[in-house]
Short mmCIF file of C-alpha atoms in Angstrom, two decimals:
data_model
loop_
_atom_site.label_atom_id
_atom_site.label_comp_id
_atom_site.label_asym_id
_atom_site.label_seq_id
_atom_site.Cartn_x
_atom_site.Cartn_y
_atom_site.Cartn_z
CA GLU A 1035 -69.11 108.10 -129.30
CA ALA A 1036 -70.51 105.03 -127.58
CA GLY A 1037 -68.25 102.25 -126.44
CA LEU A 1038 -67.23 99.82 -123.71
CA ASP A 1039 -63.45 100.36 -123.56
CA ALA A 1040 -62.67 102.06 -120.24
CA GLY A 1041 -59.41 103.34 -121.68
CA THR A 1042 -61.02 105.74 -124.12
CA VAL A 1043 -64.80 106.31 -123.85
CA TYR A 1044 -65.91 109.65 -122.44
CA ALA A 1045 -69.69 109.93 -122.31
CA VAL A 1046 -72.12 109.84 -119.40
CA HIS A 1047 -74.05 106.74 -120.46
CA ASP A 1048 -70.90 104.80 -121.39
CA TRP A 1049 -69.57 105.52 -117.91
CA GLU A 1050 -72.87 104.34 -116.44
CA LEU A 1051 -72.45 100.95 -118.10
CA LEU A 1052 -68.80 100.79 -117.08
CA ARG A 1053 -69.47 101.69 -113.46
CA ASN A 1054 -71.94 98.81 -113.25
CA THR A 1055 -69.74 96.28 -115.02
CA ASN A 1056 -66.45 97.51 -113.64
CA MET A 1057 -64.99 99.35 -110.66
CA SER A 1058 -62.23 101.88 -110.36
CA LEU A 1059 -59.63 102.20 -107.61
CA LEU A 1060 -62.07 104.32 -105.62
CA ARG A 1061 -65.79 104.88 -106.10
CA TRP A 1062 -68.66 106.97 -104.73
CA GLU A 1063 -71.03 105.82 -102.01
CA PRO A 1064 -74.35 105.31 -103.82
CA GLY A 1065 -76.47 108.45 -103.82
CA THR A 1066 -73.71 110.66 -102.38
CA ALA A 1067 -70.53 112.51 -103.32
CA ASN A 1068 -68.60 110.68 -100.60
CA LEU A 1069 -65.58 108.66 -101.69
CA ALA A 1070 -65.35 104.98 -100.77
CA PRO A 1071 -62.88 102.15 -101.48
CA GLY A 1072 -63.24 100.54 -104.89
CA VAL A 1073 -60.90 97.79 -106.04
CA ALA A 1074 -58.35 99.45 -103.75
CA ASP A 1075 -58.35 100.95 -100.29
CA PHE A 1076 -57.86 104.68 -99.73
CA PRO A 1077 -54.34 105.61 -100.84
CA ASP A 1078 -51.21 106.42 -98.93
CA VAL A 1079 -49.97 109.82 -100.10
CA SER A 1080 -46.40 111.09 -100.01
CA GLU A 1081 -45.62 114.15 -97.93
CA ASP A 1082 -45.27 116.33 -101.02
CA GLY A 1083 -48.59 115.07 -102.44
CA THR A 1084 -47.12 113.72 -105.68
CA VAL A 1085 -47.05 109.95 -105.04
CA TYR A 1086 -50.26 107.96 -104.44
CA THR A 1087 -50.06 104.30 -103.44
CA PHE A 1088 -53.25 102.25 -103.80
CA THR A 1089 -53.28 98.75 -102.28
CA LEU A 1090 -55.66 96.39 -104.09
CA ARG A 1091 -58.33 94.65 -102.05
CA ASP A 1092 -58.41 90.86 -101.81
CA GLY A 1093 -60.54 88.64 -104.01
CA VAL A 1094 -61.17 91.04 -106.92
CA ALA A 1095 -61.71 89.12 -110.16
CA PHE A 1096 -63.14 89.47 -113.65
CA CYS A 1097 -66.29 87.55 -114.62
CA ASP A 1098 -64.25 84.58 -115.91
CA GLY A 1099 -62.38 84.32 -112.60
CA LEU A 1100 -59.17 86.04 -113.72
CA GLU A 1101 -57.65 87.61 -110.60
CA LEU A 1102 -56.86 91.31 -110.62
CA THR A 1103 -53.23 91.92 -109.62
CA ALA A 1104 -51.22 95.11 -109.47
CA ASP A 1105 -49.08 93.95 -112.38
CA LEU A 1106 -52.15 93.29 -114.50
CA TYR A 1107 -53.70 96.61 -113.51
CA VAL A 1108 -50.59 98.56 -114.53
CA GLN A 1109 -50.20 96.61 -117.76
CA GLN A 1110 -53.75 97.48 -118.81
CA PHE A 1111 -53.61 101.07 -117.52
CA MET A 1112 -50.64 101.71 -119.79
CA ARG A 1113 -52.95 101.25 -122.77
CA THR A 1114 -54.50 104.62 -121.94
CA MET A 1115 -51.06 106.15 -121.50
CA ASN A 1116 -49.61 104.71 -124.71
CA ILE A 1117 -52.36 104.37 -127.31
CA GLU A 1118 -53.11 107.62 -129.09
CA GLY A 1119 -56.62 109.01 -129.33
CA SER A 1120 -58.03 108.52 -125.82
CA GLU A 1121 -60.34 111.45 -125.11
CA SER A 1122 -60.87 110.43 -121.48
CA GLY A 1123 -57.16 109.72 -121.04
CA GLY A 1124 -56.29 113.14 -122.39
CA ALA A 1125 -58.64 114.75 -119.89
CA LEU A 1126 -58.17 112.57 -116.82
CA VAL A 1127 -54.82 110.76 -117.08
CA THR A 1128 -52.03 112.59 -118.89
CA PRO A 1129 -52.65 115.98 -117.20
CA TYR A 1130 -52.04 114.32 -113.83
CA VAL A 1131 -50.05 111.07 -114.12
CA ALA A 1132 -46.32 111.11 -114.88
CA SER A 1133 -45.82 107.37 -114.36
CA VAL A 1134 -47.39 104.29 -112.79
CA GLU A 1135 -45.85 101.06 -111.51
CA ALA A 1136 -46.72 97.95 -109.54
CA ASP A 1137 -45.18 97.33 -106.12
CA GLY A 1138 -46.31 93.97 -104.78
CA ASN A 1139 -50.08 94.24 -104.48
CA SER A 1140 -50.02 98.03 -104.76
CA VAL A 1141 -50.36 100.43 -107.68
CA VAL A 1142 -48.14 103.50 -107.36
CA PHE A 1143 -48.89 106.71 -109.28
CA THR A 1144 -46.30 109.47 -109.53
CA LEU A 1145 -48.03 112.71 -110.49
CA ASN A 1146 -46.88 115.70 -112.50
CA ASP A 1147 -47.63 117.90 -109.47
CA ALA A 1148 -49.57 117.75 -106.21
CA PHE A 1149 -53.30 117.36 -106.83
CA GLY A 1150 -55.39 117.03 -103.68
CA PHE A 1151 -58.43 115.99 -105.73
CA PHE A 1152 -56.64 113.07 -107.40
CA PRO A 1153 -58.76 110.55 -105.42
CA SER A 1154 -61.81 112.00 -107.22
CA VAL A 1155 -60.09 111.70 -110.58
CA VAL A 1156 -59.38 107.99 -110.07
CA THR A 1157 -63.10 107.22 -109.79
CA GLY A 1158 -63.25 107.80 -113.55
CA ALA A 1159 -63.40 105.18 -116.30
CA PRO A 1160 -59.71 105.39 -117.36
CA TYR A 1161 -58.72 104.08 -113.92
CA MET A 1162 -60.85 100.94 -114.19
CA PRO A 1163 -59.03 97.64 -114.82
CA THR A 1164 -59.64 96.04 -118.21
CA HIS A 1165 -59.51 92.39 -119.20
CA PRO A 1166 -56.39 91.65 -121.30
CA ASP A 1167 -58.18 89.12 -123.52
CA ILE A 1168 -60.82 91.68 -124.49
CA PHE A 1169 -58.84 94.92 -124.50
CA GLY A 1170 -55.42 94.38 -126.02
CA PRO A 1171 -52.27 96.50 -125.60
CA ASP A 1172 -52.08 98.08 -129.04
CA GLU A 1173 -55.53 99.50 -129.85
CA PHE A 1174 -58.81 100.42 -128.25
CA ASN A 1175 -61.78 98.09 -128.63
CA ASP A 1176 -64.96 100.13 -128.28
CA PHE A 1177 -67.34 97.42 -129.44
CA PRO A 1178 -66.19 93.96 -128.33
CA ALA A 1179 -68.59 91.13 -129.06
CA ALA A 1180 -70.71 90.30 -126.03
CA THR A 1181 -72.33 86.89 -125.66
CA ALA A 1182 -73.48 84.67 -122.81
CA ASP A 1183 -70.44 82.44 -123.39
CA GLN A 1184 -68.01 85.36 -123.75
CA PRO A 1185 -69.38 88.30 -121.80
CA VAL A 1186 -67.74 91.72 -121.65
CA CYS A 1187 -66.87 92.63 -118.10
CA GLY A 1188 -64.55 94.34 -115.75
CA VAL A 1189 -64.45 93.53 -112.06
CA GLY A 1190 -67.82 95.08 -111.17
CA PRO A 1191 -71.07 93.44 -110.09
CA TRP A 1192 -72.45 93.02 -113.62
CA MET A 1193 -71.29 91.63 -116.97
CA ILE A 1194 -72.65 92.44 -120.43
CA THR A 1195 -73.89 89.36 -122.26
CA SER A 1196 -75.41 91.18 -125.25
CA TYR A 1197 -74.80 94.68 -126.61
CA ASP A 1198 -76.10 96.67 -129.56
CA PRO A 1199 -75.54 100.42 -129.05
CA ALA A 1200 -78.52 101.16 -131.31
CA GLU A 1201 -80.90 98.77 -129.55
CA GLN A 1202 -80.07 97.54 -126.05
CA ALA A 1203 -77.54 96.17 -123.59
CA LEU A 1204 -78.21 93.06 -121.49
CA LEU A 1205 -76.47 92.82 -118.10
CA GLU A 1206 -76.29 89.79 -115.82
CA PRO A 1207 -74.56 89.35 -112.43
CA ASN A 1208 -70.82 88.73 -112.32
CA PRO A 1209 -70.44 85.38 -110.50
CA PHE A 1210 -67.00 86.37 -109.17
CA TYR A 1211 -67.98 89.74 -107.68
CA PRO A 1212 -66.59 89.65 -104.10
CA PHE A 1213 -68.27 92.57 -102.32
CA ASP A 1214 -71.50 92.83 -100.33
CA ASP A 1215 -73.49 95.05 -102.72
CA THR A 1216 -74.40 92.21 -105.06
CA PRO A 1217 -77.20 92.53 -107.66
CA GLN A 1218 -80.76 92.03 -106.42
CA VAL A 1219 -82.28 91.07 -109.78
CA ASP A 1220 -81.32 88.45 -112.38
CA ARG A 1221 -80.72 90.85 -115.23
CA VAL A 1222 -80.97 94.46 -116.35
CA ILE A 1223 -81.94 95.42 -119.89
CA VAL A 1224 -80.92 98.91 -120.98
CA ARG A 1225 -83.02 99.92 -123.99
CA TYR A 1226 -82.17 102.79 -126.35
CA PHE A 1227 -84.74 105.02 -128.03
CA ALA A 1228 -84.44 107.30 -131.03
CA ASP A 1229 -86.43 110.10 -129.42
CA PRO A 1230 -87.87 111.10 -126.02
CA GLN A 1231 -91.51 110.84 -127.14
CA THR A 1232 -91.13 107.16 -128.08
CA MET A 1233 -89.42 106.51 -124.77
CA ALA A 1234 -92.22 108.27 -122.83
CA LEU A 1235 -94.83 106.15 -124.62
CA ALA A 1236 -92.91 102.99 -123.71
CA VAL A 1237 -92.87 104.08 -120.07
CA GLU A 1238 -96.60 104.80 -120.08
CA GLU A 1239 -97.40 101.41 -121.62
CA GLY A 1240 -95.32 99.60 -118.99
CA GLU A 1241 -92.55 98.46 -121.34
CA ILE A 1242 -89.95 100.24 -119.19
CA ASP A 1243 -89.55 99.96 -115.44
CA VAL A 1244 -87.17 102.93 -114.99
CA ALA A 1245 -86.43 105.84 -117.34
CA TRP A 1246 -84.14 108.79 -116.95
CA ARG A 1247 -82.03 111.57 -118.49
CA ILE A 1248 -83.73 112.32 -121.85
CA LEU A 1249 -87.32 113.08 -120.85
CA GLY A 1250 -87.89 116.86 -120.78
CA PRO A 1251 -90.33 118.84 -118.59
CA ASP A 1252 -93.33 118.41 -120.94
CA LEU A 1253 -93.01 114.63 -121.09
CA ARG A 1254 -92.37 114.38 -117.36
CA ALA A 1255 -95.53 116.40 -116.73
CA GLN A 1256 -97.44 114.09 -119.08
CA LEU A 1257 -96.25 111.01 -117.20
CA ALA A 1258 -96.89 112.57 -113.79
CA ASP A 1259 -100.62 111.97 -114.32
CA VAL A 1260 -100.14 108.22 -114.85
CA ASP A 1261 -101.18 106.12 -111.85
CA GLY A 1262 -98.29 104.15 -110.35
CA LEU A 1263 -95.46 106.27 -111.77
CA THR A 1264 -93.07 108.21 -109.55
CA THR A 1265 -90.90 111.10 -110.73
CA VAL A 1266 -87.87 112.03 -108.62
CA GLN A 1267 -85.50 114.93 -109.17
CA VAL A 1268 -81.89 113.82 -108.93
CA PRO A 1269 -79.55 116.08 -106.91
CA GLY A 1270 -77.08 118.02 -109.00
CA GLY A 1271 -76.91 118.07 -112.77
CA PRO A 1272 -75.31 120.25 -115.43
CA ILE A 1273 -75.08 123.98 -114.80
CA ARG A 1274 -75.82 126.95 -117.04
CA TYR A 1275 -73.85 130.19 -116.76
CA PHE A 1276 -72.40 133.20 -118.54
CA ILE A 1277 -68.73 133.43 -119.48
CA VAL A 1278 -67.75 137.07 -118.96
CA ASN A 1279 -64.90 138.12 -121.26
CA HIS A 1280 -62.91 140.69 -119.32
CA GLY A 1281 -60.66 141.35 -122.30
CA ILE A 1282 -63.43 142.94 -124.41
CA GLU A 1283 -65.42 146.13 -123.91
CA PRO A 1284 -67.52 146.81 -121.96
CA PHE A 1285 -66.49 144.01 -119.57
CA ASP A 1286 -62.93 145.24 -119.32
CA ASP A 1287 -64.65 147.57 -116.83
CA PRO A 1288 -65.40 145.48 -113.70
CA ASN A 1289 -68.36 147.68 -112.80
CA VAL A 1290 -70.28 146.45 -115.85
CA ALA A 1291 -69.94 142.78 -114.93
CA GLN A 1292 -70.88 143.57 -111.34
CA ALA A 1293 -73.97 145.43 -112.54
CA VAL A 1294 -75.08 142.52 -114.72
CA ALA A 1295 -74.64 140.11 -111.80
CA ALA A 1296 -76.77 142.41 -109.64
CA LEU A 1297 -79.63 142.49 -112.17
CA ILE A 1298 -80.19 138.78 -112.89
CA ASP A 1299 -83.25 137.37 -111.14
CA ARG A 1300 -82.79 133.60 -111.12
CA ASP A 1301 -86.14 132.88 -109.51
CA GLU A 1302 -87.94 134.74 -112.29
CA LEU A 1303 -85.93 132.80 -114.85
CA SER A 1304 -86.89 129.49 -113.28
CA ASP A 1305 -90.57 130.40 -113.04
CA ARG A 1306 -91.12 132.19 -116.37
CA VAL A 1307 -88.97 130.07 -118.65
CA PHE A 1308 -88.94 126.64 -117.02
CA GLY A 1309 -92.09 126.52 -114.91
CA GLY A 1310 -89.96 126.09 -111.80
CA GLN A 1311 -88.24 123.00 -113.25
CA VAL A 1312 -84.65 124.30 -112.85
CA VAL A 1313 -82.76 125.18 -109.68
CA PRO A 1314 -81.38 128.73 -109.32
CA LEU A 1315 -77.59 128.63 -108.90
CA TYR A 1316 -75.86 131.16 -106.65
CA SER A 1317 -72.27 129.95 -106.75
CA PRO A 1318 -69.80 128.64 -109.33
CA ILE A 1319 -69.60 125.49 -107.17
CA PRO A 1320 -72.99 123.73 -107.05
CA PRO A 1321 -74.50 122.44 -103.80
CA GLY A 1322 -73.09 119.16 -102.49
CA TYR A 1323 -69.43 119.78 -103.36
CA ILE A 1324 -66.64 120.48 -100.92
CA GLY A 1325 -66.64 124.08 -99.71
CA ALA A 1326 -69.72 125.10 -101.74
CA ASN A 1327 -71.29 128.35 -100.57
CA GLU A 1328 -74.78 127.98 -101.97
CA THR A 1329 -75.79 131.60 -101.32
CA ILE A 1330 -72.65 133.60 -102.12
CA PHE A 1331 -74.08 135.48 -105.13
CA ASP A 1332 -77.37 136.10 -103.35
CA ASP A 1333 -75.53 137.37 -100.28
CA VAL A 1334 -73.31 139.74 -102.26
CA PHE A 1335 -75.67 141.06 -104.93
CA GLU A 1336 -79.14 140.54 -103.41
CA ALA A 1337 -80.33 140.37 -107.00
CA PRO A 1338 -82.38 141.76 -108.55
CA ASN A 1339 -80.76 144.88 -107.18
CA ILE A 1340 -81.45 147.73 -109.60
CA ALA A 1341 -80.15 150.40 -107.23
CA LEU A 1342 -76.76 148.67 -106.89
CA ALA A 1343 -76.51 148.19 -110.67
CA GLN A 1344 -77.36 151.84 -111.33
CA ASP A 1345 -74.75 152.97 -108.82
CA LEU A 1346 -72.07 150.78 -110.43
CA LEU A 1347 -72.91 151.97 -113.94
CA THR A 1348 -73.00 155.61 -112.81
CA GLN A 1349 -69.45 155.19 -111.45
CA SER A 1350 -68.41 154.24 -114.99
CA ASP A 1351 -70.17 157.27 -116.53
CA TYR A 1352 -73.13 155.38 -117.94
CA SER A 1353 -76.61 156.86 -117.68
CA GLU A 1354 -80.09 156.68 -119.18
CA SER A 1355 -78.90 158.94 -121.99
CA ASN A 1356 -75.59 157.08 -122.32
CA PRO A 1357 -76.43 153.42 -121.67
CA VAL A 1358 -73.88 150.63 -121.75
CA VAL A 1359 -74.37 148.46 -124.84
CA ILE A 1360 -73.98 144.73 -124.21
CA GLU A 1361 -73.66 142.16 -127.00
CA LEU A 1362 -74.90 138.89 -125.48
CA TRP A 1363 -74.22 135.71 -127.46
CA TYR A 1364 -75.92 132.31 -127.20
CA PRO A 1365 -76.36 129.03 -129.16
CA PRO A 1366 -80.11 128.80 -129.91
CA GLU A 1367 -80.41 125.00 -130.25
CA HIS A 1368 -77.51 123.33 -128.47
CA TYR A 1369 -79.04 123.42 -124.98
CA GLY A 1370 -82.65 123.21 -126.15
CA GLY A 1371 -85.10 125.83 -127.36
CA THR A 1372 -85.57 127.32 -123.90
CA VAL A 1373 -82.19 129.09 -124.12
CA ALA A 1374 -83.61 131.72 -126.47
CA ASP A 1375 -86.45 132.35 -124.01
CA ALA A 1376 -84.01 132.55 -121.09
CA VAL A 1377 -81.71 135.13 -122.66
CA GLN A 1378 -84.75 137.21 -123.66
CA VAL A 1379 -85.83 137.34 -120.02
CA ILE A 1380 -82.27 138.21 -118.94
CA LYS A 1381 -82.20 141.00 -121.53
CA GLU A 1382 -85.35 142.42 -119.94
CA GLN A 1383 -83.83 142.13 -116.46
CA ILE A 1384 -80.62 143.95 -117.43
CA GLU A 1385 -82.48 146.66 -119.34
CA ALA A 1386 -84.72 147.23 -116.30
CA SER A 1387 -81.81 149.28 -114.95
CA GLY A 1388 -82.63 151.95 -117.53
CA MET A 1389 -78.91 152.29 -118.16
CA ALA A 1390 -78.21 149.32 -120.43
CA VAL A 1391 -79.12 148.06 -123.89
CA VAL A 1392 -78.71 144.34 -124.58
CA ASN A 1393 -78.41 143.00 -128.12
CA LEU A 1394 -79.01 139.26 -128.43
CA ASN A 1395 -76.85 137.39 -130.93
CA ALA A 1396 -77.55 133.77 -131.91
CA GLN A 1397 -74.81 131.61 -133.39
CA ASP A 1398 -74.65 127.96 -134.47
CA TRP A 1399 -72.76 125.74 -132.04
CA GLY A 1400 -69.97 124.74 -134.41
CA THR A 1401 -68.84 128.34 -134.78
CA TYR A 1402 -69.93 129.45 -131.33
CA VAL A 1403 -67.99 127.20 -128.98
CA GLY A 1404 -64.58 127.91 -130.50
CA ALA A 1405 -65.22 131.64 -130.49
CA VAL A 1406 -66.24 131.61 -126.81
CA ILE A 1407 -63.33 129.51 -125.60
CA GLY A 1408 -60.91 131.40 -127.81
CA GLY A 1409 -61.80 134.53 -125.86
CA THR A 1410 -61.46 136.97 -128.74
CA ASP A 1411 -64.97 137.60 -130.10
CA TYR A 1412 -67.83 137.62 -127.61
CA PRO A 1413 -68.10 139.96 -124.58
CA ILE A 1414 -70.55 137.72 -122.69
CA SER A 1415 -71.71 134.26 -123.70
CA PHE A 1416 -74.09 131.54 -122.53
CA LEU A 1417 -72.67 128.06 -121.85
CA GLY A 1418 -73.34 124.82 -119.99
CA TRP A 1419 -70.96 122.61 -118.01
CA PHE A 1420 -70.97 119.11 -116.57
CA PHE A 1421 -68.02 117.92 -114.52
CA ASP A 1422 -65.18 115.80 -115.85
CA TYR A 1423 -64.76 114.56 -112.27
CA PRO A 1424 -67.11 115.37 -109.39
CA ASP A 1425 -64.91 117.67 -107.35
CA SER A 1426 -65.07 121.38 -106.58
CA ASP A 1427 -61.87 121.96 -108.54
CA ASN A 1428 -63.57 121.03 -111.80
CA TRP A 1429 -66.28 123.66 -111.32
CA VAL A 1430 -63.84 126.58 -110.98
CA THR A 1431 -60.33 125.89 -112.30
CA PRO A 1432 -61.31 125.55 -115.99
CA PHE A 1433 -62.91 129.01 -115.92
CA GLY A 1434 -60.78 130.91 -113.42
CA LEU A 1435 -57.22 129.80 -114.06
CA GLY A 1436 -55.38 132.17 -116.38
CA ALA A 1437 -57.53 133.08 -119.39
CA GLY A 1438 -60.11 130.51 -118.22
CA LEU A 1439 -62.04 129.16 -121.23
CA GLY A 1440 -62.50 132.64 -122.66
CA SER A 1441 -63.04 134.65 -119.48
CA ASN A 1442 -59.66 136.40 -119.76
CA THR A 1443 -59.72 136.86 -115.99
CA ASN A 1444 -55.95 136.55 -115.54
CA SER A 1445 -55.88 137.11 -111.78
CA ASP A 1446 -52.69 136.17 -109.94
CA GLU A 1447 -54.65 136.02 -106.67
CA LEU A 1448 -57.25 133.64 -108.07
CA ASP A 1449 -54.60 131.51 -109.77
CA ALA A 1450 -52.75 131.17 -106.49
CA LEU A 1451 -55.87 130.15 -104.57
CA LEU A 1452 -56.87 127.62 -107.23
CA GLY A 1453 -53.38 126.13 -107.11
CA GLN A 1454 -53.43 125.89 -103.31
CA ALA A 1455 -56.86 124.25 -103.30
CA ALA A 1456 -55.80 121.77 -105.99
CA ALA A 1457 -52.71 120.74 -104.06
CA GLU A 1458 -54.36 120.60 -100.61
CA ALA A 1459 -55.21 117.09 -99.41
CA ASP A 1460 -56.98 117.99 -96.15
CA PRO A 1461 -60.75 118.31 -96.79
CA ASP A 1462 -61.31 121.06 -94.20
CA ALA A 1463 -58.44 123.12 -95.53
CA ARG A 1464 -59.70 122.64 -99.09
CA ALA A 1465 -63.20 123.75 -98.07
CA ALA A 1466 -61.78 126.95 -96.55
CA LEU A 1467 -59.82 127.67 -99.74
CA TYR A 1468 -62.89 127.17 -101.92
CA GLN A 1469 -64.78 129.58 -99.69
CA GLN A 1470 -62.12 132.20 -100.42
CA ILE A 1471 -62.28 131.37 -104.12
CA GLN A 1472 -66.05 131.89 -104.21
CA GLU A 1473 -65.76 135.20 -102.39
CA LEU A 1474 -63.15 136.38 -104.89
CA TRP A 1475 -65.32 135.04 -107.72
CA THR A 1476 -68.04 137.56 -106.90
CA GLU A 1477 -65.48 140.34 -107.40
CA LEU A 1478 -63.74 139.06 -110.53
CA LEU A 1479 -66.72 137.28 -112.16
CA PRO A 1480 -65.03 134.88 -114.60
CA THR A 1481 -68.54 133.42 -114.85
CA ILE A 1482 -72.00 134.37 -113.64
CA PRO A 1483 -73.85 131.22 -112.50
CA LEU A 1484 -77.49 131.01 -113.59
CA TRP A 1485 -79.19 127.68 -112.89
CA ILE A 1486 -78.82 123.92 -112.51
CA GLU A 1487 -80.69 121.70 -114.97
CA PRO A 1488 -81.55 118.80 -112.68
CA GLU A 1489 -81.86 115.28 -113.97
CA HIS A 1490 -85.04 113.32 -113.27
CA VAL A 1491 -85.74 109.61 -112.94
CA ILE A 1492 -89.19 108.08 -113.50
CA TYR A 1493 -90.13 104.61 -112.32
CA TRP A 1494 -93.09 102.39 -111.51
CA ASP A 1495 -94.03 101.98 -107.86
CA TYR A 1496 -93.06 98.29 -107.84
CA VAL A 1497 -89.41 99.25 -108.45
CA GLN A 1498 -87.34 99.57 -105.28
CA GLY A 1499 -83.82 100.86 -104.67
CA VAL A 1500 -83.59 103.69 -107.23
CA ASN A 1501 -80.73 105.76 -105.82
CA ILE A 1502 -78.98 108.36 -108.01
CA GLY A 1503 -76.92 111.07 -106.35
CA PRO A 1504 -75.10 114.27 -107.30
CA THR A 1505 -72.36 112.30 -109.07
CA ILE A 1506 -75.11 111.19 -111.53
CA GLU A 1507 -74.26 107.52 -111.01
CA PHE A 1508 -77.08 105.05 -111.49
CA ASN A 1509 -76.06 101.91 -109.62
CA TYR A 1510 -78.10 98.92 -110.77
CA ASN A 1511 -77.07 96.80 -107.75
CA SER A 1512 -79.71 98.18 -105.42
CA LEU A 1513 -82.62 97.75 -107.85
CA SER A 1514 -85.27 95.23 -106.91
CA LEU A 1515 -88.83 94.46 -107.98
CA ASP A 1516 -91.81 94.09 -105.64
CA ARG A 1517 -94.58 92.62 -107.75
#
């Protein structure tokens, strides 16, 4: 659901607006996954890793000049803690934060446990300060009125002076923004379109300077032929993968999962199904994140490796006359029509072993997702994932810890490593732990990574400063026009 209340909204575009009109305690350097100070400096952390103290930077103010203080920050943050129904708070606050208090000009978080990735978590919308006159203590306010006289703003470089979630948002510079990365243009208009085709036509006719996120490969290819338009692939993006349910036959036999991993040819998938428009993924942790081993699956399985798969299946008494039967489930529409084509190609790849039969089973999303996560119905299932917070932990812990979103992995060794990596604050030590996790992943296979669906941004050649990185943050500050 769309909205402007940092305490509750939990969608990519909403966060894009908030990150331009507001700023959390920490933020990401534009175009990178490197943390930087936000409204606070980097925190002091207690020896046991459970207390984080963030000291606010000087001169931070809302667009009406109201100064941000630690007391005000804590007062407004407690909305997310106290008001029921915050989806983002339930994902990014209550699992981690036991309590928060002001100490002079510092905000002090006491956590439920040690979480070394907590600095990444606090880049999220629930940790942004909110204006008390706009966002009151007792209820969320997703759609506050936005006018030139009474703009909606946080403490970021922009303020919203007009907003209709069905039409457009109008952003203008915050006159009290204190930092160096000030806006380069007088205003930004974010327009909303009912469908990608209408948006592509508006781009082609010059009604839009920059477009991104909803234009698929066909429309991007159509626009690539237009003089003066540039298409850039953004690093990162959502991943696609299989959840392997180790509690259901035949995947209660580790040899079967290993054989499937050895038979999947990601390059063929990219070329045949997507025309080379997706990026093969060889690790549960995508490139650009701490400790990512971008070749771990390729190194281990050297897929497609029919000989290895046949050897593994032979060890489990499967043969050409006694093939393993695999029921592969997928949602035919939720991730776009190409999913059906992709699983058909994967079926062919697995059956190329001569020792497997794959039955494809389509299911509507409403029924499908609960059955997959419940871990009781489907032996192997197709899913997509986009991070809740851009840290390596969020690419592995949800799938590998305990039953892991339907994987039924239940490995004490993996649980221990995930816990150590989550609690570790030193980046080098964390990277080493995630290397071990990825190595163990290729043995246990809670998931089998398939590909990354990269985002693309399209803009006219007179637009300068388009800079979107693996955290999928589009910072409007750097945009300028040369015409």
